[in-house]
Each structure stands twice: as C-alpha cells, then as structure tokens.
Short mmCIF file of C-alpha atoms in Angstrom, two decimals:
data_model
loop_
_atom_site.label_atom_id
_atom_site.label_comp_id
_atom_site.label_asym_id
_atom_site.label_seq_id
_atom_site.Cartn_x
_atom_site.Cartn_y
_atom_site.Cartn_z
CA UNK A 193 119.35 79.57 120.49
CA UNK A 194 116.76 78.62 123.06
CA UNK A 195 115.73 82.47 123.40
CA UNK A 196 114.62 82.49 119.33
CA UNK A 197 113.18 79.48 119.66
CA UNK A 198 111.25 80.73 122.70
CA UNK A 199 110.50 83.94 121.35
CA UNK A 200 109.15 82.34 118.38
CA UNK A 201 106.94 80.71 120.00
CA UNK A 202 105.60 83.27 121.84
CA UNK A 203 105.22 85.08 118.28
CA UNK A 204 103.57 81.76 116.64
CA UNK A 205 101.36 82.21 119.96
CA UNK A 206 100.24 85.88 119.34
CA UNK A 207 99.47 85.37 116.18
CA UNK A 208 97.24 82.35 116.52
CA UNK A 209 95.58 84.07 119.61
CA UNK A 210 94.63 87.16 117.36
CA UNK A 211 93.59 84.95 114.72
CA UNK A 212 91.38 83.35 117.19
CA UNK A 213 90.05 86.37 118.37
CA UNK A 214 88.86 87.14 114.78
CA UNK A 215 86.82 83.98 114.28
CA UNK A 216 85.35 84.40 117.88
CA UNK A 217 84.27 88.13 117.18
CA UNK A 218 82.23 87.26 114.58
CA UNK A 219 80.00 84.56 116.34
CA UNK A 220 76.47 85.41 117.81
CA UNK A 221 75.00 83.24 120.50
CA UNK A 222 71.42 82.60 121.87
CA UNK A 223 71.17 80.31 124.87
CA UNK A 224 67.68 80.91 125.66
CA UNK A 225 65.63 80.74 121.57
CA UNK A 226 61.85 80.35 121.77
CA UNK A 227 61.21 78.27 119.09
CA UNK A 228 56.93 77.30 119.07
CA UNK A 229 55.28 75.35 116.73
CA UNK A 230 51.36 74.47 116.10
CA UNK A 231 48.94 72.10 114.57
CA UNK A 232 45.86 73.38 116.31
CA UNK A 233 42.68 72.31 114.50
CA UNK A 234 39.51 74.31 115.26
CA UNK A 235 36.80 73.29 117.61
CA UNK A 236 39.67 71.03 118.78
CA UNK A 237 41.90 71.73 121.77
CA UNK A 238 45.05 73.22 120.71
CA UNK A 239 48.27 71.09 119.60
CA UNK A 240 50.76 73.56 120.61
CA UNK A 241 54.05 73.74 122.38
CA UNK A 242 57.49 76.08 123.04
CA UNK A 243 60.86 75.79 123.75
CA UNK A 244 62.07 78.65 125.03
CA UNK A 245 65.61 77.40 125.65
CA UNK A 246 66.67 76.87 122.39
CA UNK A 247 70.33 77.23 121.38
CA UNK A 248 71.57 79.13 118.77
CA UNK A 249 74.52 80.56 116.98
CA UNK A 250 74.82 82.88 114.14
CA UNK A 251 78.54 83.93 112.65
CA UNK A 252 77.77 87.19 110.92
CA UNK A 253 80.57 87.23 109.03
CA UNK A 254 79.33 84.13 106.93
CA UNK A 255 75.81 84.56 107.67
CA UNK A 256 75.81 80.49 108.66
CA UNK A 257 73.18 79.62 111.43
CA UNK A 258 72.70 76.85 113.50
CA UNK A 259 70.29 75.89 115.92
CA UNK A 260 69.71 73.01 118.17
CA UNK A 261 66.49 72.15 120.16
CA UNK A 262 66.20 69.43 122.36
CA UNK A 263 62.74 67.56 121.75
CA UNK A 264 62.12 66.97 125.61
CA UNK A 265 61.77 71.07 126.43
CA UNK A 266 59.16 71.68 124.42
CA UNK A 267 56.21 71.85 126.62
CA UNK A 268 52.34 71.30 126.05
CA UNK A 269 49.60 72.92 128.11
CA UNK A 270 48.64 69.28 128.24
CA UNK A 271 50.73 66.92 129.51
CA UNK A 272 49.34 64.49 128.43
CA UNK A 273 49.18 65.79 124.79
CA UNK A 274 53.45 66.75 125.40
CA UNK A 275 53.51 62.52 126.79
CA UNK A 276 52.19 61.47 123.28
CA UNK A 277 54.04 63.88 121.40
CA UNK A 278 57.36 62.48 122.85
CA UNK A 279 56.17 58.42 123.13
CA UNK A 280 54.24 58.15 119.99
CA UNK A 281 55.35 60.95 117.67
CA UNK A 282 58.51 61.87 117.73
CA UNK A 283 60.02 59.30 119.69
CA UNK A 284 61.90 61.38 121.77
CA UNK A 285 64.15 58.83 123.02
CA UNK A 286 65.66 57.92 119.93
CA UNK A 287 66.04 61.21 118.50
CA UNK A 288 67.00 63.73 121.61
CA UNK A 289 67.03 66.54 119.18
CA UNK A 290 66.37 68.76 116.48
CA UNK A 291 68.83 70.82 114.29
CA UNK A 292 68.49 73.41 112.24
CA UNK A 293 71.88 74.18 109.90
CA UNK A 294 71.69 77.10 107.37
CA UNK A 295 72.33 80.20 106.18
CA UNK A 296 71.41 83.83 105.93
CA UNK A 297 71.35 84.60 102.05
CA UNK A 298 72.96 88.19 100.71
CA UNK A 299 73.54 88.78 104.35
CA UNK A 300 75.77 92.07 105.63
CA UNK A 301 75.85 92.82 109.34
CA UNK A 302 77.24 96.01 108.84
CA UNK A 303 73.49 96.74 107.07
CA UNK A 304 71.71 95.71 110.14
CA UNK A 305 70.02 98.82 112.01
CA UNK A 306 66.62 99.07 114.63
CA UNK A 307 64.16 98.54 112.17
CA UNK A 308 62.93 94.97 111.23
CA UNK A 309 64.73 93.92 107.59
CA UNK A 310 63.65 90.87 105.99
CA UNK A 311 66.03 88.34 105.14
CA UNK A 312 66.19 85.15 103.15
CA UNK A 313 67.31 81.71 104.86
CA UNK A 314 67.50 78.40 103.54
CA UNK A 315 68.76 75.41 105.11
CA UNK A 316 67.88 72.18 106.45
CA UNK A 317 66.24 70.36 109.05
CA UNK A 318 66.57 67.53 110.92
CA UNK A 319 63.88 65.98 113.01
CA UNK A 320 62.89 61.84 113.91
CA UNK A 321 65.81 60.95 111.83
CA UNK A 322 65.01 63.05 108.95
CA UNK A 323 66.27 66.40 106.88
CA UNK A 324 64.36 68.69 104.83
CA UNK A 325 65.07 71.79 103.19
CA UNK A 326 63.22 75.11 104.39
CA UNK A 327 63.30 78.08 103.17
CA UNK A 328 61.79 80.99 104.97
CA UNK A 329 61.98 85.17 105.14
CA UNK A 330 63.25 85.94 108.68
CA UNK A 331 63.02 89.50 109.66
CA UNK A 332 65.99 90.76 111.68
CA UNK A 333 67.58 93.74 113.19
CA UNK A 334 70.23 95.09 115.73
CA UNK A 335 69.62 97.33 118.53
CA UNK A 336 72.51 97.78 121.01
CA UNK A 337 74.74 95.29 119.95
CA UNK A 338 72.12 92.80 119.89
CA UNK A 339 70.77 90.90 117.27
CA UNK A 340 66.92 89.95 117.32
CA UNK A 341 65.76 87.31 114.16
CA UNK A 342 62.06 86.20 114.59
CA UNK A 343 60.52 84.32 111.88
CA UNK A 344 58.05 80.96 110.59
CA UNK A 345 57.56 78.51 108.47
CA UNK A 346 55.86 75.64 107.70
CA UNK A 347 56.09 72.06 107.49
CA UNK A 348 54.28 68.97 107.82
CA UNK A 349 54.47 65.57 109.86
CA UNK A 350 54.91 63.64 106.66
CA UNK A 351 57.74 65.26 105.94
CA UNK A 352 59.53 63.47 108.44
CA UNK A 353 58.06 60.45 108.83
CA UNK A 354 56.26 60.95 111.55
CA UNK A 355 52.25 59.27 111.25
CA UNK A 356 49.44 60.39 113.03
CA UNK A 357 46.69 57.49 113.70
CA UNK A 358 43.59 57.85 112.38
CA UNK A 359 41.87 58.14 115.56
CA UNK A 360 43.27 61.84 116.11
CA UNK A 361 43.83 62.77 112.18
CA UNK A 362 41.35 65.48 112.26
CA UNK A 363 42.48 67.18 115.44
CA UNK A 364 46.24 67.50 114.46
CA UNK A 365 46.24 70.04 111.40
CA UNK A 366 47.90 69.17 108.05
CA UNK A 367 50.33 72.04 108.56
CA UNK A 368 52.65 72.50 111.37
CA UNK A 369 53.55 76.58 111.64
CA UNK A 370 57.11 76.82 113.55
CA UNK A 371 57.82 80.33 114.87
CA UNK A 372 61.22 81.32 115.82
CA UNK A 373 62.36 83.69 117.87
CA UNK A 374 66.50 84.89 118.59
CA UNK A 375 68.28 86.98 120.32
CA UNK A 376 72.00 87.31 119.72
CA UNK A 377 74.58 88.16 122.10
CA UNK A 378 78.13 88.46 120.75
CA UNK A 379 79.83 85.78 122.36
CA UNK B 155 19.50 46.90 152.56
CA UNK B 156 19.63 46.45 148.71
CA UNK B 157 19.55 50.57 148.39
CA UNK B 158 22.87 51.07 151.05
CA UNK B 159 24.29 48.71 148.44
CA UNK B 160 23.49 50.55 145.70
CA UNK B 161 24.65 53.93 147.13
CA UNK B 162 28.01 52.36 148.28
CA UNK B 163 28.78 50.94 145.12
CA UNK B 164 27.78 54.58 143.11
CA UNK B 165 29.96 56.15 145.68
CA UNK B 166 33.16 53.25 144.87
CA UNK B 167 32.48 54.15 141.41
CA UNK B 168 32.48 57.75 141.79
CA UNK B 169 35.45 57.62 143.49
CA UNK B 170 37.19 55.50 141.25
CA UNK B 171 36.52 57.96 138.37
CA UNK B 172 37.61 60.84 140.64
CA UNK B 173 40.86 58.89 140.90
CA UNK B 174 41.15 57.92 137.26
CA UNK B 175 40.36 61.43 136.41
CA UNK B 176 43.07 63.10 138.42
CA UNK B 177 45.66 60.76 137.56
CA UNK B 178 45.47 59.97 134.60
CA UNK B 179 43.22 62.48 132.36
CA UNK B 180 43.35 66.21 133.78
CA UNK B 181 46.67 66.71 131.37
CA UNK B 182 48.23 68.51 135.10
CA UNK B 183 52.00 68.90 134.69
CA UNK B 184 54.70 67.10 136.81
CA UNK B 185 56.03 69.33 139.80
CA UNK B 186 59.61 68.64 139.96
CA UNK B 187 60.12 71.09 142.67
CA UNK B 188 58.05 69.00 144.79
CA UNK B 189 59.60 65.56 143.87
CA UNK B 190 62.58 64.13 145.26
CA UNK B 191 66.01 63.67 143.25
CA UNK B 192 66.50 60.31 141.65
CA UNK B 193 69.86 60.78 140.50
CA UNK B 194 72.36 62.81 142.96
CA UNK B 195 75.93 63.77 141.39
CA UNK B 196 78.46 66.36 140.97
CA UNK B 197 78.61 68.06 137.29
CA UNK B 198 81.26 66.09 135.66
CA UNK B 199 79.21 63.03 136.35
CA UNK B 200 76.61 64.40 135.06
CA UNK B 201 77.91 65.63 131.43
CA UNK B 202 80.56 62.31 130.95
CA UNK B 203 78.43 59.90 129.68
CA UNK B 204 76.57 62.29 127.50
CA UNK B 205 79.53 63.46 126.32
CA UNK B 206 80.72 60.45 125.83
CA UNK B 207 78.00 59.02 124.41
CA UNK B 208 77.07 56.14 126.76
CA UNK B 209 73.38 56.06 125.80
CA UNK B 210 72.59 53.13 127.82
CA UNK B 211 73.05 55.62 130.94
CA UNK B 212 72.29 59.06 129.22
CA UNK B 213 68.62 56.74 128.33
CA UNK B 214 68.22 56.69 132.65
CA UNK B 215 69.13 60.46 133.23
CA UNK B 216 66.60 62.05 131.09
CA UNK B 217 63.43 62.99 132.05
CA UNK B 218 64.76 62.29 135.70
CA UNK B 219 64.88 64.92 138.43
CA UNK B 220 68.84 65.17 139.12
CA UNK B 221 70.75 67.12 142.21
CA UNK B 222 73.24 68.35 140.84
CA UNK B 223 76.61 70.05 142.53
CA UNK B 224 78.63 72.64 140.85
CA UNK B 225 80.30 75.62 140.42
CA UNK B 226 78.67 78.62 138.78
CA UNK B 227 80.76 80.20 135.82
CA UNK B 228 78.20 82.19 134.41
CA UNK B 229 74.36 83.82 135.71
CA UNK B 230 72.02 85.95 133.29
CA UNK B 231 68.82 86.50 134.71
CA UNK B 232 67.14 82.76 135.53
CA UNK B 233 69.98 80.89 133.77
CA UNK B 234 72.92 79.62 136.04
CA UNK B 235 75.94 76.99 134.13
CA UNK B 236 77.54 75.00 136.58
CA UNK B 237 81.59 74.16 135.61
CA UNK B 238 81.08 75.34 132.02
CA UNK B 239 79.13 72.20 131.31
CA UNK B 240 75.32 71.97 132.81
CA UNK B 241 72.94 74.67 131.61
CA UNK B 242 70.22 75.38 134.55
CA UNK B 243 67.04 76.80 133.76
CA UNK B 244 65.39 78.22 136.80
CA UNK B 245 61.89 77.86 137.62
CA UNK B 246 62.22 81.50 138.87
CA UNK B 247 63.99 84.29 138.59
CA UNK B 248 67.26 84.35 140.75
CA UNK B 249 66.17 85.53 144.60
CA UNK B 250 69.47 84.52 145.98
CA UNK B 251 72.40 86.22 145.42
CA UNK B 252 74.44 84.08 143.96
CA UNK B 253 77.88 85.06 142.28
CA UNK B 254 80.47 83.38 139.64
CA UNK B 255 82.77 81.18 141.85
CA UNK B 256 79.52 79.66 144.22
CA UNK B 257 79.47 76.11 144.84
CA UNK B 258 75.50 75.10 144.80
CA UNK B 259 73.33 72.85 144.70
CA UNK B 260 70.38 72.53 142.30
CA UNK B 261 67.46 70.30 141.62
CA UNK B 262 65.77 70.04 138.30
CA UNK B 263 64.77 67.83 135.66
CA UNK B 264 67.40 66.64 132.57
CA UNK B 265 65.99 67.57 129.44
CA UNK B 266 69.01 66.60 127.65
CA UNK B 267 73.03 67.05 125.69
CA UNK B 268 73.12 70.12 123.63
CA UNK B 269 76.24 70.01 121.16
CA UNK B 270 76.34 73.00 119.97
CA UNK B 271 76.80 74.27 123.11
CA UNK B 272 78.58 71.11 124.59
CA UNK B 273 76.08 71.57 127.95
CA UNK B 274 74.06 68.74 129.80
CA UNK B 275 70.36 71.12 130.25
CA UNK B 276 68.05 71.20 133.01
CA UNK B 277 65.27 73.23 133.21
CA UNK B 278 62.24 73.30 135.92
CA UNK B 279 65.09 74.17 138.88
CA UNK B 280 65.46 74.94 141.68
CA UNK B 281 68.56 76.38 144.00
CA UNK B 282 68.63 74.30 147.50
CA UNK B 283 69.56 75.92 150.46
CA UNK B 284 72.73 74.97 151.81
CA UNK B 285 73.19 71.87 154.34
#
C-alpha cells in the first residue's frame, strides 16, 4: 500500500515537473533592456536619458510581454538634469518603477527568422501612479536562438500627471520618444 | 590700501563662484567607486525588507552605496547575481576571474526591487579585493 502510494507520487511528480518544463520553455528573458527616452528641444541642451538594465520577459507562446524599469537607473548626461527628473518629476521615491504589461498581436514564434518583421503591440503603461494605453509597431527577429525586439513610441508628460513649471516649459519638448531595445534569452 | 581690498575681495568672490560652480552647477556625476559604503550587509539583508515591503527602510537603501556579501549563482559578461537575489551591474567588464560558487564582495549603488525578476539591483559596482 505504501509502495502505490509512493509511486504515485512520484508519477503526480513527473507529470507536474514536465508540465512545468512546458510553461518554462516558452518564456524569454532580458536582464539587461535599454530602454531611452527624449524630450530634447532645439537650441536647448538635451533632456535625454537610458536604462540599459531594464528587465524583461516575453512568453512566446502567448505573445504576453512585460517589462519593468526602475526609475532610479535611468541616467542623464547631467546630473543635475537626472536630480530634477527624479525630485521634481517623477518623484522617484514614491513610484520606484515603471511597468510595461502587454502583448504581441497575431504573434507566431515559429514565423520569426534573421530579418527584422514588424509586429503590432498594445498594452499599457504605468508611470508616477498612472496607466496608459500604447500601441506601437515593434520590429523583431531571431537569430541563434535569440530574440532581438527594438522599437518607439511616444507619449507625453501629461499623460501621467506629471507638470513641468513654466520656467523650463520650452526646453522640455511636448513629446517624449521612448525607444526600446530587447534581447531575449530563453530562460 | 583700498585697491589690496578690492583685489582680495574679487579674488573671495572668484573663488566662491569657482566653488559654487563645481559643486553645485557643472551637472558632474557621483563616483561611487570612490565613495565609501554607507550600508554594509550580507544579501539576504539586503533583499528582506524590499521583499517584504518595509518601505520605511527600503526609503534609506536607495540611492545609497551598499557592500554587499554574497554568493555568485550566475555571471554574463559585466552582470554578477549574488544568492539568486541581488542583480550587480559592473562598472566594468569582469577582469577577475570569478566563477559560480565565489563568495565576494561588491560595492555599488541600490537603484532599487525589481519584481519581475524578484532581485534587489545595483549598478555602478565594483568587485573588492579580498581582506
């Protein structure tokens, strides 16, 4: 009696560990995402900064994608300009971090080859406390079992509450352009 | 009399701007290589309260230069995690060789709790030699 119950165990155990292995296969990871963004006005110095450790995961199975930013590594030439940014824009202290959640639409791995394919993503993100849908064409492709996504979009500071003072309004542009850049290992 | 005045008072003020200027205006970045650790713990001490959430500490960590003691489970290229739970960014590229299963030492500043990846980050580091 103890043997079955032992043995199925151990079968309950296979099975879950193979099932496991399924959902793990499918995930794509990027510990190291460059993700730059930049209000630059001209004739003004330029309002621009990176990340360039940026997570990100992409499950290619369900073409969902995630990334997470943390506010403090993006860095200014300035640092005085990255101060501000983190004091009085985007109040880094309260909100640590931005996330991206979304997903690739019409997506197929198995269609991914070495030249650059554009691909449709919508999702949202959240930044100072607030979410806004994006949509944007990201161009990706595979070469040796990696996957590379770069890709932009725009958005503004109203859009999440964040207020530039007068005093500076015509050296931050309007538009924000955020440029992403992935590359996927299979975790 | 009245003109050494003069000149010693433009020089004070020339100074002064010098100061003001390099302090507080020329945008230069932070060197955390060259500043000392303000917090000094092993890994786990690290990643519990951000983990856990205790923001009044997690508010003190970040931004801070932190020592931090651990052992490497994973290196690609300038990236080292210590104990599955702090993600070091390097200054450099890795000199050293260092393997999977090292106990070291690193300085660098805490940018912050990433869960996605359930990591405390540091970037700016450095590895210190061993006492």
């Amino acid at each position: 009696m103890k043997k079955h119950i032992v043995k199925i165990g151990l079968t309950f155990a296979l099975i879950f560990g193979i099932l496991q292995c399924g959902i793990a296969q499918t995930k794509y990871v990027d510990r190291k995402g460059v993700v730059q963004f930049e209000a630059s006005e001209k004739l003004f110095e330029e309002v621009k900064a990176a990340n360039k450790s940026v997570s990100a995961v992409l499950d290619v199975q369900t073409g969902q994608i995630a990334a997470l930013s943390l506010i403090k590594g993006f860095h200014f030439k300035n640092s005085l300009m990255e101060e501000h940014f983190n004091e009085n824009y985007i109040e880094s202290e309260k909100y640590p971090k931005s996330v991206f959640k979304g997903n690739l639409n019409d997506f197929d791995v198995a269609k991914l080859n070495e030249n650059w394919q554009e691909v449709g993503v919508d999702g949202k993100l959240k930044l100072h406390g607030k979410e806004k849908q994006i949509h944007l064409n990201a161009m990706l492709k595979m070469v040796d079992g990696l996957i590379f996504m770069k890709g932009s979009f725009i958005v503004a500071p109203s859009d999440f509450n964040i207020e530039i003072p007068k005093l500076v309004r015509n050296k931050i542009a309007k538009e924000v352009t955020v440029t992403l850049n992935f590359e996927f290992t299979k975790k | 009399m009245n003109k050494k005045r003069v000149l010693i008072s433009a020089v004070l003020l020339l100074l002064s701007l010098i100061i003001v200027y390099v302090f507080f205006l020329s945008g230069k970045h932070r060197v955390i290589a060259n500043e000392d650790a303000t917090i000094v713990l092993k890994s786990d001490k690290l990643y519990a309260p951000f983990k856990n959430n205790q923001s009044a500490i997690t508010a003190k960590y970040i931004d801070q230069v932190a020592q931090v003691q651990g052992l490497i489970t994973s290196i690609s290229k300038n990236t080292i995690e210590l104990d599955n739970i702090i993600q070091v960014d390097l200054n450099n590229d890795l000199k050293t060789n260092l393997e999977k299963g090292n106990v070291i030492t690193i300085k660098g500043r805490c940018v912050g709790y990433d869960d996605l990846f359930d990591v405390v980050k540091i970037d700016q580091a450095i590895v210190l030699p061993k006492e």
